[in-house]
Coordinates of C-alpha atoms and ligand atoms in Angstrom, one line a residue:
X1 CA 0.0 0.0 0.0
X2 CA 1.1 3.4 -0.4
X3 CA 1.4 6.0 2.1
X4 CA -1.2 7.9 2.9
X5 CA 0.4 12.1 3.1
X6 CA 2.3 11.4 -0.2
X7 CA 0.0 12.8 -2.9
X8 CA -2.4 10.6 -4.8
X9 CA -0.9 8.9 -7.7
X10 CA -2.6 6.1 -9.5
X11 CA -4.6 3.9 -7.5
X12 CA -6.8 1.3 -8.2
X13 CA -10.5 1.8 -7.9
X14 CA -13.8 -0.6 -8.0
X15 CA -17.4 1.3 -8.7
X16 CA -20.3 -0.5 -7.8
X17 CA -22.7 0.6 -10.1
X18 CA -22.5 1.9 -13.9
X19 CA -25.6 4.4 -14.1
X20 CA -25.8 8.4 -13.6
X21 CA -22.9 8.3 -10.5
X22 CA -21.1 5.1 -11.6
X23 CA -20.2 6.7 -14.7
X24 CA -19.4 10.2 -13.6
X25 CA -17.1 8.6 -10.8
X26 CA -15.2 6.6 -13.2
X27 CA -15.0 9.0 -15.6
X28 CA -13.5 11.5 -12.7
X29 CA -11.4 9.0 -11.3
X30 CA -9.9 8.2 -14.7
X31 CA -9.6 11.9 -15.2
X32 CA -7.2 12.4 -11.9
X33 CA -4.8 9.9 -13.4
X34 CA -6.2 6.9 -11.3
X35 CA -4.4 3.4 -12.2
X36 CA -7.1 1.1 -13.1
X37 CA -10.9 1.9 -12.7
X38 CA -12.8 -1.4 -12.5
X39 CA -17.1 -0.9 -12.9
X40 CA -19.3 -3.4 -12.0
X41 CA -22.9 -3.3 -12.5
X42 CA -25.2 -6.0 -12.1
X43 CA -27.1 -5.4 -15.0
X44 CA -25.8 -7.4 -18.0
X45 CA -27.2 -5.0 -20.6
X46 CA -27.8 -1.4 -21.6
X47 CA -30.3 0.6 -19.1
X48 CA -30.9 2.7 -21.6
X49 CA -34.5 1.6 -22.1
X50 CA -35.5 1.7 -18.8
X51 CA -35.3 5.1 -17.8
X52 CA -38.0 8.2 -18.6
X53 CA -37.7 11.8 -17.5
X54 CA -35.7 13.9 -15.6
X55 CA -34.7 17.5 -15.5
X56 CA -31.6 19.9 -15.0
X57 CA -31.8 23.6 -14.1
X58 CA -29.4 25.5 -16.6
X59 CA -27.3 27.0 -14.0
X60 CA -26.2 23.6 -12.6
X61 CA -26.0 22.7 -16.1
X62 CA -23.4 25.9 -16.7
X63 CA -21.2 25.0 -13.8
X64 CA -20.9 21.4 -14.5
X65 CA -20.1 22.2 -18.2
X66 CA -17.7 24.4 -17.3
X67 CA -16.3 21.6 -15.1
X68 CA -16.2 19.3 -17.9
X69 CA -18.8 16.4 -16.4
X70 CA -21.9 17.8 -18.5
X71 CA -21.6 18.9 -22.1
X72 CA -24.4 20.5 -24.6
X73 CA -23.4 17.2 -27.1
X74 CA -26.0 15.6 -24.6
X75 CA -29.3 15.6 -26.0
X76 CA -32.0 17.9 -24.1
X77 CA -35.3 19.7 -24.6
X78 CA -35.8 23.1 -23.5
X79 CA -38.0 24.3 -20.7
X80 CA -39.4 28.1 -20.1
X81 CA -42.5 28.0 -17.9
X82 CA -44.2 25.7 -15.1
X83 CA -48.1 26.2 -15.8
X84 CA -49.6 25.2 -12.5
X85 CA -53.2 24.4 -13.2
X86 CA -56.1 22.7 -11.3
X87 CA -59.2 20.8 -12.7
X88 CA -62.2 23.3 -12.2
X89 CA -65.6 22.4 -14.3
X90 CA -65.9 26.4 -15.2
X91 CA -61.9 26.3 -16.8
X92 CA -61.0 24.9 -20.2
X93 CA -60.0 21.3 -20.7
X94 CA -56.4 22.5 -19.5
X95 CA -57.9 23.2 -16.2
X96 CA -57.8 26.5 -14.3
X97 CA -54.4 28.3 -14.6
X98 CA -53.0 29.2 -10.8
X99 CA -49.8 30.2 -11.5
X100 CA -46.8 30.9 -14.5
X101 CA -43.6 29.7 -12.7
X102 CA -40.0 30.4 -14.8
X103 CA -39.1 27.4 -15.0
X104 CA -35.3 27.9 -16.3
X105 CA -34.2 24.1 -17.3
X106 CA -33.7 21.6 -19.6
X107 CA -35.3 18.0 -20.0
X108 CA -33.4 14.3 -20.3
X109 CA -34.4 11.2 -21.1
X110 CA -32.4 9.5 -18.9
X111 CA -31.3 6.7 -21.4
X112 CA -30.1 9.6 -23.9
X113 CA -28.2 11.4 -20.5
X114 CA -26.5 7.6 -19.5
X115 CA -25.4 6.8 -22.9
X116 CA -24.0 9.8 -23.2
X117 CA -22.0 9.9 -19.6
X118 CA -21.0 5.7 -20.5
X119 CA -19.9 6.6 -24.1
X120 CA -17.7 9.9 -22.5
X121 CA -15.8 7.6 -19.8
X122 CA -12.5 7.0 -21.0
X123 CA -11.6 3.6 -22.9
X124 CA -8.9 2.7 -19.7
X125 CA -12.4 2.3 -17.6
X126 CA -13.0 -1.9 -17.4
X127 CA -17.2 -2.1 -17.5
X128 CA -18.1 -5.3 -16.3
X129 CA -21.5 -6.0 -16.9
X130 CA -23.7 -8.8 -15.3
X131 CA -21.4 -8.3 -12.1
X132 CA -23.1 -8.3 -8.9
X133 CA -21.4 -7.2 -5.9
X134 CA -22.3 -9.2 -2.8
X135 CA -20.2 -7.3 0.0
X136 CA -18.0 -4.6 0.6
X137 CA -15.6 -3.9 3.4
X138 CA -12.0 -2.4 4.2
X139 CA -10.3 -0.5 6.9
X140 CA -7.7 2.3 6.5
X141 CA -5.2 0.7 4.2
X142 CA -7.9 -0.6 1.6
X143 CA -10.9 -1.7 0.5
X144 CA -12.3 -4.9 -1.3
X145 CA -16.0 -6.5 -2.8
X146 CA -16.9 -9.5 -2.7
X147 CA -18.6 -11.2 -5.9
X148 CA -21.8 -13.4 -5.7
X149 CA -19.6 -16.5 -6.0
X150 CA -17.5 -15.4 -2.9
X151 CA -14.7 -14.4 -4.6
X152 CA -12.7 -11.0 -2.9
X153 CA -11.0 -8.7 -5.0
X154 CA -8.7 -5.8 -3.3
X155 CA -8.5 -1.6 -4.7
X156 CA -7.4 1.3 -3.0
X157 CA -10.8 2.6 -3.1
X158 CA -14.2 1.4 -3.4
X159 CA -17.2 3.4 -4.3
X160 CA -21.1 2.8 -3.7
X161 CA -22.3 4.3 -6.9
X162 CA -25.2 1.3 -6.3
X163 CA -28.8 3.4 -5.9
X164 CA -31.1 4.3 -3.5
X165 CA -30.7 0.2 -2.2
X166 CA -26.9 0.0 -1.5
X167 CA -25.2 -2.5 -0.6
X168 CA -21.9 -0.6 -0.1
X169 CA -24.0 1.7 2.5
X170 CA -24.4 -1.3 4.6
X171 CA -20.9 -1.0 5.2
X172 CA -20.6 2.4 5.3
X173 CA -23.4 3.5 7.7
X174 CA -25.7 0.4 8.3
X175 CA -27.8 2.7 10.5
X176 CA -29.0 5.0 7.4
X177 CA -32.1 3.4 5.8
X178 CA -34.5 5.2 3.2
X179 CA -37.8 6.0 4.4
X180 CA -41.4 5.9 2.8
X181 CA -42.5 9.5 2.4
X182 CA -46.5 8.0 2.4
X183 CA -47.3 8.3 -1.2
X184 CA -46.0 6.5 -4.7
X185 CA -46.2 8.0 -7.8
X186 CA -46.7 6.6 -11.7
X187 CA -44.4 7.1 -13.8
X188 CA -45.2 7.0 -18.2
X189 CA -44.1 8.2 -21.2
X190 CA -44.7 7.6 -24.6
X191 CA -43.7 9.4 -28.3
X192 CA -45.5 13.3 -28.7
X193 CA -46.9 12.3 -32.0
X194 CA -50.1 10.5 -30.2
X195 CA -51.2 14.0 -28.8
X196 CA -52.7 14.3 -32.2
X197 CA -55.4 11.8 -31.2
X198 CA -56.3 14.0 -28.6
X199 CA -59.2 17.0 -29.1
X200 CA -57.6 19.9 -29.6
X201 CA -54.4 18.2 -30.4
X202 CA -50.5 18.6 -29.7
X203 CA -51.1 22.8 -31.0
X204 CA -52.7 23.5 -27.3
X205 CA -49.5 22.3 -25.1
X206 CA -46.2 24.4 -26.2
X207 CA -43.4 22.4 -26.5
X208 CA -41.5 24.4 -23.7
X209 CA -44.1 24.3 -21.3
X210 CA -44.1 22.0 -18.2
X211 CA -47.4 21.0 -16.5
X212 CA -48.4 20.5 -12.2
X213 CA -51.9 19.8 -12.3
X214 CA -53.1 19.9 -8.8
X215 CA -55.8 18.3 -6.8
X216 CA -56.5 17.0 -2.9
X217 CA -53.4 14.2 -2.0
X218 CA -51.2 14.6 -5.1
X219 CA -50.2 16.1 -8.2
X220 CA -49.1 15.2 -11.7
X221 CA -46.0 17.0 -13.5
X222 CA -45.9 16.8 -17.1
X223 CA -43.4 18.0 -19.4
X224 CA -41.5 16.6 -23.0
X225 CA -38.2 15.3 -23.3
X226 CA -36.2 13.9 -26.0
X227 CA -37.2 11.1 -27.5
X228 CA -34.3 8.3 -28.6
X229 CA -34.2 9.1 -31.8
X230 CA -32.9 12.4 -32.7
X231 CA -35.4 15.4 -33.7
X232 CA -38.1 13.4 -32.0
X233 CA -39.5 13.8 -28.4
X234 CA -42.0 12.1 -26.3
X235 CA -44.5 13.2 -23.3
X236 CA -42.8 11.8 -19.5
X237 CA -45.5 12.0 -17.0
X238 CA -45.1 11.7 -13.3
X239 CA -48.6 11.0 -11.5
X240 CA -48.4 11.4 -7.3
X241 CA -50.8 9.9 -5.0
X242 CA -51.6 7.7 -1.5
X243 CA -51.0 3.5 -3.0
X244 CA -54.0 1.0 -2.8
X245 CA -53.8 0.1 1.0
X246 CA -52.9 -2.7 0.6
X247 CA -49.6 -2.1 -1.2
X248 CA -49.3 1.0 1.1
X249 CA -48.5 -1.4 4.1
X250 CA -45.6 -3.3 1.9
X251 CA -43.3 -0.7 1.4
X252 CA -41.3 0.0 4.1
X253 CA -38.4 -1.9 2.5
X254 CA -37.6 0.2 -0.8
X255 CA -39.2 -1.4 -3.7
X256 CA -39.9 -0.4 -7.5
X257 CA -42.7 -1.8 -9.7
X258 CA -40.9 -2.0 -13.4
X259 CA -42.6 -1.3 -16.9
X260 CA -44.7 -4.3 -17.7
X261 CA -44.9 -5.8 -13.9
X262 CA -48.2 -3.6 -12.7
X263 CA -51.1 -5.4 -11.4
X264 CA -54.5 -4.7 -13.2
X265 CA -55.7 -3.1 -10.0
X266 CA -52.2 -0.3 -9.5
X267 CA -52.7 0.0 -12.9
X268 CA -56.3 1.1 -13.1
X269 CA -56.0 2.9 -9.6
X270 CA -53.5 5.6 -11.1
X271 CA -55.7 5.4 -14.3
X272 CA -58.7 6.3 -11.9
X273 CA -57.0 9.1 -10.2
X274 CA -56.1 10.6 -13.4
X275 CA -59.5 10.5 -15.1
X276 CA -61.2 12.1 -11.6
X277 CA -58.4 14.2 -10.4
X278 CA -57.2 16.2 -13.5
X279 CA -58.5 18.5 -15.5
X280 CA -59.7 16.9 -18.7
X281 CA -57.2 17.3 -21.4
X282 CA -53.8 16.4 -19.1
X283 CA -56.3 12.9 -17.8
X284 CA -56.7 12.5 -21.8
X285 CA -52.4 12.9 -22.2
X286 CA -52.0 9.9 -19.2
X287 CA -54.9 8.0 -21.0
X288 CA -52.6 8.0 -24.5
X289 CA -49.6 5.4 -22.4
X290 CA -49.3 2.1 -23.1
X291 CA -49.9 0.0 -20.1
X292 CA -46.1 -1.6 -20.3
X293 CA -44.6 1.8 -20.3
X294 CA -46.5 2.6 -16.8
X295 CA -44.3 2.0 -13.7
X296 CA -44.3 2.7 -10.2
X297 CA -41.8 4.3 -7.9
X298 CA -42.6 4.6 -4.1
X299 CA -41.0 7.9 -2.9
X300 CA -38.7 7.9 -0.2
X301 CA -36.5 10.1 1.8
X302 CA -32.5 9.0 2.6
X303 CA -29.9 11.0 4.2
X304 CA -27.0 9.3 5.5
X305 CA -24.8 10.3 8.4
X306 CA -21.8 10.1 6.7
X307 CA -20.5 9.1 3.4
X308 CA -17.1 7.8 3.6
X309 CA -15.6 5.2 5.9
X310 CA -12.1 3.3 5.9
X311 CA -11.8 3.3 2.0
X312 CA -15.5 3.4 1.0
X313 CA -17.2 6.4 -0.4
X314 CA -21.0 6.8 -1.7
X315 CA -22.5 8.3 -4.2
X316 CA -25.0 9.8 -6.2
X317 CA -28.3 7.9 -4.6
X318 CA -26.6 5.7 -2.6
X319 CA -25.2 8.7 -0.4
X320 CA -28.6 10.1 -0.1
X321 CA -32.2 10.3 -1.9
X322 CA -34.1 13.5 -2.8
X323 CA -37.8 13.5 -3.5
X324 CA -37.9 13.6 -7.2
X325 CA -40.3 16.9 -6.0
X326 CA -37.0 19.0 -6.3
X327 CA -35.8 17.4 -9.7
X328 CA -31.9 16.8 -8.5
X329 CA -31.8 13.3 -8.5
X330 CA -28.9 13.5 -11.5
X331 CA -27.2 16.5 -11.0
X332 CA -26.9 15.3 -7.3
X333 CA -24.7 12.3 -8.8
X334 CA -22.6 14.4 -11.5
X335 CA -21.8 17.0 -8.4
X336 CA -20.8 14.2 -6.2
X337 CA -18.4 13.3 -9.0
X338 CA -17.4 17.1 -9.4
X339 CA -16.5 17.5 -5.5
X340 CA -14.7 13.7 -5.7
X341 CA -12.3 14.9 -8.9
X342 CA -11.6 18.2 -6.8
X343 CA -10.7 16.3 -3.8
X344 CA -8.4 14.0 -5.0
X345 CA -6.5 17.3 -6.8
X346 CA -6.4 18.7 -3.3
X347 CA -6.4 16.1 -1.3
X348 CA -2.6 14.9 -0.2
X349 CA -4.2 11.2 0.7
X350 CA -6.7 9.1 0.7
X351 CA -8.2 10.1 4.1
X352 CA -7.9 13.8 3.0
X353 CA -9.8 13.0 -0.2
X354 CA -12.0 11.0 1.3
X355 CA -12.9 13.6 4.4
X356 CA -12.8 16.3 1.8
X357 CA -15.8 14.8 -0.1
X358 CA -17.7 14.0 2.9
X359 CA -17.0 17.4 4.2
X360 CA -18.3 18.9 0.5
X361 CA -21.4 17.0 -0.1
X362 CA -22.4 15.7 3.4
X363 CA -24.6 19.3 4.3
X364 CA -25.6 19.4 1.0
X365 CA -27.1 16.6 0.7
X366 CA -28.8 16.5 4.0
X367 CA -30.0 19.9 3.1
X368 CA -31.7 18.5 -0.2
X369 CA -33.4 16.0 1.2
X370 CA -34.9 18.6 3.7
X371 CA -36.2 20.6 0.7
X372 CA -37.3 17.4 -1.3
X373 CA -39.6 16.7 2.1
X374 CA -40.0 20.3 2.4
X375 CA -41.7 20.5 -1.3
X376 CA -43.3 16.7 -0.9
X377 CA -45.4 17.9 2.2
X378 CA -46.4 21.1 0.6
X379 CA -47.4 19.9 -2.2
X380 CA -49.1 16.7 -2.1
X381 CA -49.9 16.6 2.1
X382 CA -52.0 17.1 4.2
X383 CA -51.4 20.8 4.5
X384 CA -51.5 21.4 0.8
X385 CA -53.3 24.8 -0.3
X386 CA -56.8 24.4 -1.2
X387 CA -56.3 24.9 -5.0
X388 CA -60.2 25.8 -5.8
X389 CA -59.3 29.0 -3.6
X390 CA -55.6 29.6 -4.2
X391 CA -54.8 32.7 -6.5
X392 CA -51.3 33.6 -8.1
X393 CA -50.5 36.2 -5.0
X394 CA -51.2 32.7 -2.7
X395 CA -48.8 30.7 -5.2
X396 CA -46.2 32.8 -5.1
X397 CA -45.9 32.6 -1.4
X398 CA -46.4 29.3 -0.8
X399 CA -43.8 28.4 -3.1
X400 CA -41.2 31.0 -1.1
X401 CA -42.1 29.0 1.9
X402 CA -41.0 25.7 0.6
X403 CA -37.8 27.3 -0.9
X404 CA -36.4 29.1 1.9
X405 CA -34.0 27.6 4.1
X406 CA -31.5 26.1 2.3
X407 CA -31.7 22.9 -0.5
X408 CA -31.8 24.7 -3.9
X409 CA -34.3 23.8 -6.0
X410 CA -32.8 21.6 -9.1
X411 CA -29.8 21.8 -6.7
X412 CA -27.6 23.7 -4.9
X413 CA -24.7 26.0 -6.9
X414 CA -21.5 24.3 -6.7
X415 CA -18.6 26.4 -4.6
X416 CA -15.5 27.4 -6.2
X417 CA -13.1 24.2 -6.8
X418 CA -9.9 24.1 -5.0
X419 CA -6.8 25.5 -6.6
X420 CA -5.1 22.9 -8.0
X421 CA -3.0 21.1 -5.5
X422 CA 1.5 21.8 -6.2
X423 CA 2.6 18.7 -8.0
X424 CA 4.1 16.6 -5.1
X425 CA 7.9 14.5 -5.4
X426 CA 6.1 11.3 -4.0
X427 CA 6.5 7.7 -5.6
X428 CA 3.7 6.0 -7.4
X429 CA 1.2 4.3 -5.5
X430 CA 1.7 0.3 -5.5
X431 CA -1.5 -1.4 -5.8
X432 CA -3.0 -4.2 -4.0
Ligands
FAD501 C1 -32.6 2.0 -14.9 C2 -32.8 3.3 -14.2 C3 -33.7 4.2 -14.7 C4 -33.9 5.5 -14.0 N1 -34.8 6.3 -14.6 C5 -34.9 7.5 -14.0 C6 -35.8 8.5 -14.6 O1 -36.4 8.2 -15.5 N2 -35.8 9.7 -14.0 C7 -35.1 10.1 -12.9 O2 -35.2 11.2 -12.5 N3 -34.3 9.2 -12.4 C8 -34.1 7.9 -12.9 N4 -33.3 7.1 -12.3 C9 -32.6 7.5 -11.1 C10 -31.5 8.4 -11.4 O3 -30.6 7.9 -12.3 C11 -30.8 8.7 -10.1 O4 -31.7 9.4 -9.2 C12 -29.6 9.6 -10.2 O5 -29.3 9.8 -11.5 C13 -28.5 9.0 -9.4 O6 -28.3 7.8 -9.8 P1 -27.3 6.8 -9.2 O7 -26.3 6.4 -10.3 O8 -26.8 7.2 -7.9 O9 -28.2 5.5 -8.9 P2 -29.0 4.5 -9.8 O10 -29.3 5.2 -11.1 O11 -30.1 3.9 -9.0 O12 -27.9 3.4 -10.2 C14 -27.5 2.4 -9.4 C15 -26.8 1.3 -10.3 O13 -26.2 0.4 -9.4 C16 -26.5 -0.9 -9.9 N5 -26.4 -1.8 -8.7 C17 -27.2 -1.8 -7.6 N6 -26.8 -2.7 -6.7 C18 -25.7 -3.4 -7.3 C19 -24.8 -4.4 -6.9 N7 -25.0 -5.0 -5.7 N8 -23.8 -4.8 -7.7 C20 -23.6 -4.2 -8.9 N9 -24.4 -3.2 -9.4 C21 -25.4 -2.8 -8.6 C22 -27.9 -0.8 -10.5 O14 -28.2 -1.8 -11.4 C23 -27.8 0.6 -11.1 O15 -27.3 0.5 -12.4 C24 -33.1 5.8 -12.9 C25 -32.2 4.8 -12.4 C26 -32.1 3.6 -13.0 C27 -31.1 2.6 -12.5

């Protein structure tokens, strides 16, 4: 092993997980000159497919790009406005408009955005697909995972890039277990030329305007993003609301229902809600999905006490879970991997590095998942606004409450990176 006040040079590193973090990480490790960057994702094919929506708020988008993790090569589809509506039987079909919110971002499909961040890490990076990691331990000196099969294999540095159900946390903070927030939400999308069929057709919805249609125990947020083929784009629909009970009482372990696996009843329960909850033309947008491109996503909340520990670090969703109220679920992970690349420059070993990051991203992302429970309870609680009543003056103000005390909605601005640290006279790491 190398010594630890010497400089980092080299290294060998295991991700667990190739999505959104998993790729940023290796791609930063790579980056910083690391030895031998090892990925292992359990999945044995693309995830492309399996993804929908998600959004970035051009400002984070700006620093990351200057940063080099986020580039405007990546497909996206422009966003202007938030039209907050609710169903009211004297309104149009689009409902009764509350309030015009700027709404100052761009739009994913997250297939599109993990192709792109896979295809960008370097060649040196070893993805090893159909790879799941059974356990993950160290101490000071190093780290190691342990295969399915039992087999152990030894890296300087291990990092839980493995999703909101890591295994790495285990190891890291067993304590630290994601939380039902109460409610689930449907998830759908499916290509923009099928608005046609509806009445009044596609002409009605501008093509940079997102939708929150409103009503008593939930919401549903509509907006287009790119579609997989170039020049096209589909609609990505995200319908909250309480569960049938009887699937309410199952999820205190986190769970997700995939495309294709919904039962008849889930299925025609968020069908349900949408036909008596929204106003008429956004129920008649849900109504145009295919039932095998409906899933279900319980919400949770995660914050984790700490992210690092001997030579583990976590990452992205493993490290902590947002509401996806607060739409920074991905620039969470590629900011993770921002403050990781700038803590290795700085750091003058691993411990540094590693109680740099935690340092860096620890507040930040407790903070965010205060907001995401922040926006959650606002919106779709108990104590939501009564939205027959609520004018633009009440919108206005209720959204200033959610907003202030710290989070950042889309994300929080990144700080200034460290100056680069003075190139240091210390031999190369060895490797384990
Ligand atoms: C297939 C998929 C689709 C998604 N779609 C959306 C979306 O449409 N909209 C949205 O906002 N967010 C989506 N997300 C979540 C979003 O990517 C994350 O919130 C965010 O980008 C941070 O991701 P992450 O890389 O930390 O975690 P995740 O994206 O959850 O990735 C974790 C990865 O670790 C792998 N993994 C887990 N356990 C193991 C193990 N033991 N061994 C090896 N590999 C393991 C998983 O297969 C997965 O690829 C999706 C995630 C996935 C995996």
């Amino acid at each position: 092993m190398r010594g630890d006040t010497d400089g980092i040079r080299g290294g060998s590193i295991a991700v667990v997980g190739g999505s959104i973090a998993g790729c940023a990480f290796a791609r930063a490790a790579a980056r910083n000159g690391a030895e031998q960057v090892v990925v292992l994702e359990r999945t044995p094919g693309r995830l492309e497919d399996r993804g929908v929506g998600l959004c970035v708020h051009d400002d984070r988008f700006a620093e990351l790009a200057q940063a080099g993790h986020l580039d405007d090569g990546i497909r996206r589809h422009r966003l202007t406005e938030r039209h907050w509506v609710a169903r009211d039987g004297a309104a149009g079909p689009r409902g009764r408009l509350l309030w015009v919110q700027p709404m100052p971002f761009h739009s994913y499909h997250w297939g599109v955005l993990w192709q792109a961040l896979r295809e960008r890490t370097p060649d040196t990076v070893a993805f090893r697909l159909a790879e799941t990691v059974a356990g993950a331990g160290g101490d000071q000196a190093g780290a190691w995972v342990e295969g399915a099969d039992g087999r152990r294999e030894s890296y300087d540095l291990v990092i839980g890039a493995d999703g909101y159900r890591s295994m790495v946390r285990e190891a890291v903070c067993p304590e630290a277990r994601p939380e039902y927030a109460g409610y689930i939400c449907w998830r759908g999308s499916f290509p923009s030329e099928h608005l046609a069929e509806l009445p009044g057709g596609a002409g009605v919805w501008p093509e940079t305007e997102a939708i929150t249609a409103c009503f008593p125990g939930g919401q549903c947020v509509i907006y287009r993003i790119p579609g997989l083929t170039p020049g096209s784009t589909q609609v990505n629909w995200v319908l909250y609301g309480a569960p049938p009970a009887e699937l309410g009482r199952r999820l205190d372990n986190p769970t997700s229902i995939p495309p294709g696996e919904l039962t008849d009843e889930l299925l025609s329960h968020g069908r349900r809600l949408a036909e008596e909850q929204l106003p008429p033309y956004w129920a008649g947008v849900l109504g145009l999905t295919p039932a095998e491109r409906t899933f279900v996503q319980p919400i949770y909340d995660l914050e984790t006490p700490r992210r690092a520990a001997g030579r583990l670090l976590l990452a992205g969703d493993a490290a902590t879970v947002v509401r996806p109220h607060n739409t920074s679920g991905a620039v969470k992970a590629v900011q993770d991997a921002w403050a990781f690349e700038n803590a290795w420059r700085e750091g003058g070993s691993w411990a540094e590095l590693l109680d740099s990051y935690d340092r860096e991203r620890g507040q930040v992302g407790r903070e965010l998942v205060a907001l995401g429970r922040r926006l959650g309870t606002a919106q779709v609680g108990p104590h939501a606004p009564d939205w027959s009543a609520i004018d633009e003056a009440g919108m206005t103000a209720w959204w200033q409450h959610q907003v202030t005390g710290g989070g950042g909605f889309g994300g929080q601005a990144l700080s200034a990176p460290p100056a680069p640290r003075q190139a240091s006279s210390a031999a190369p790491v060895r490797h384990r």
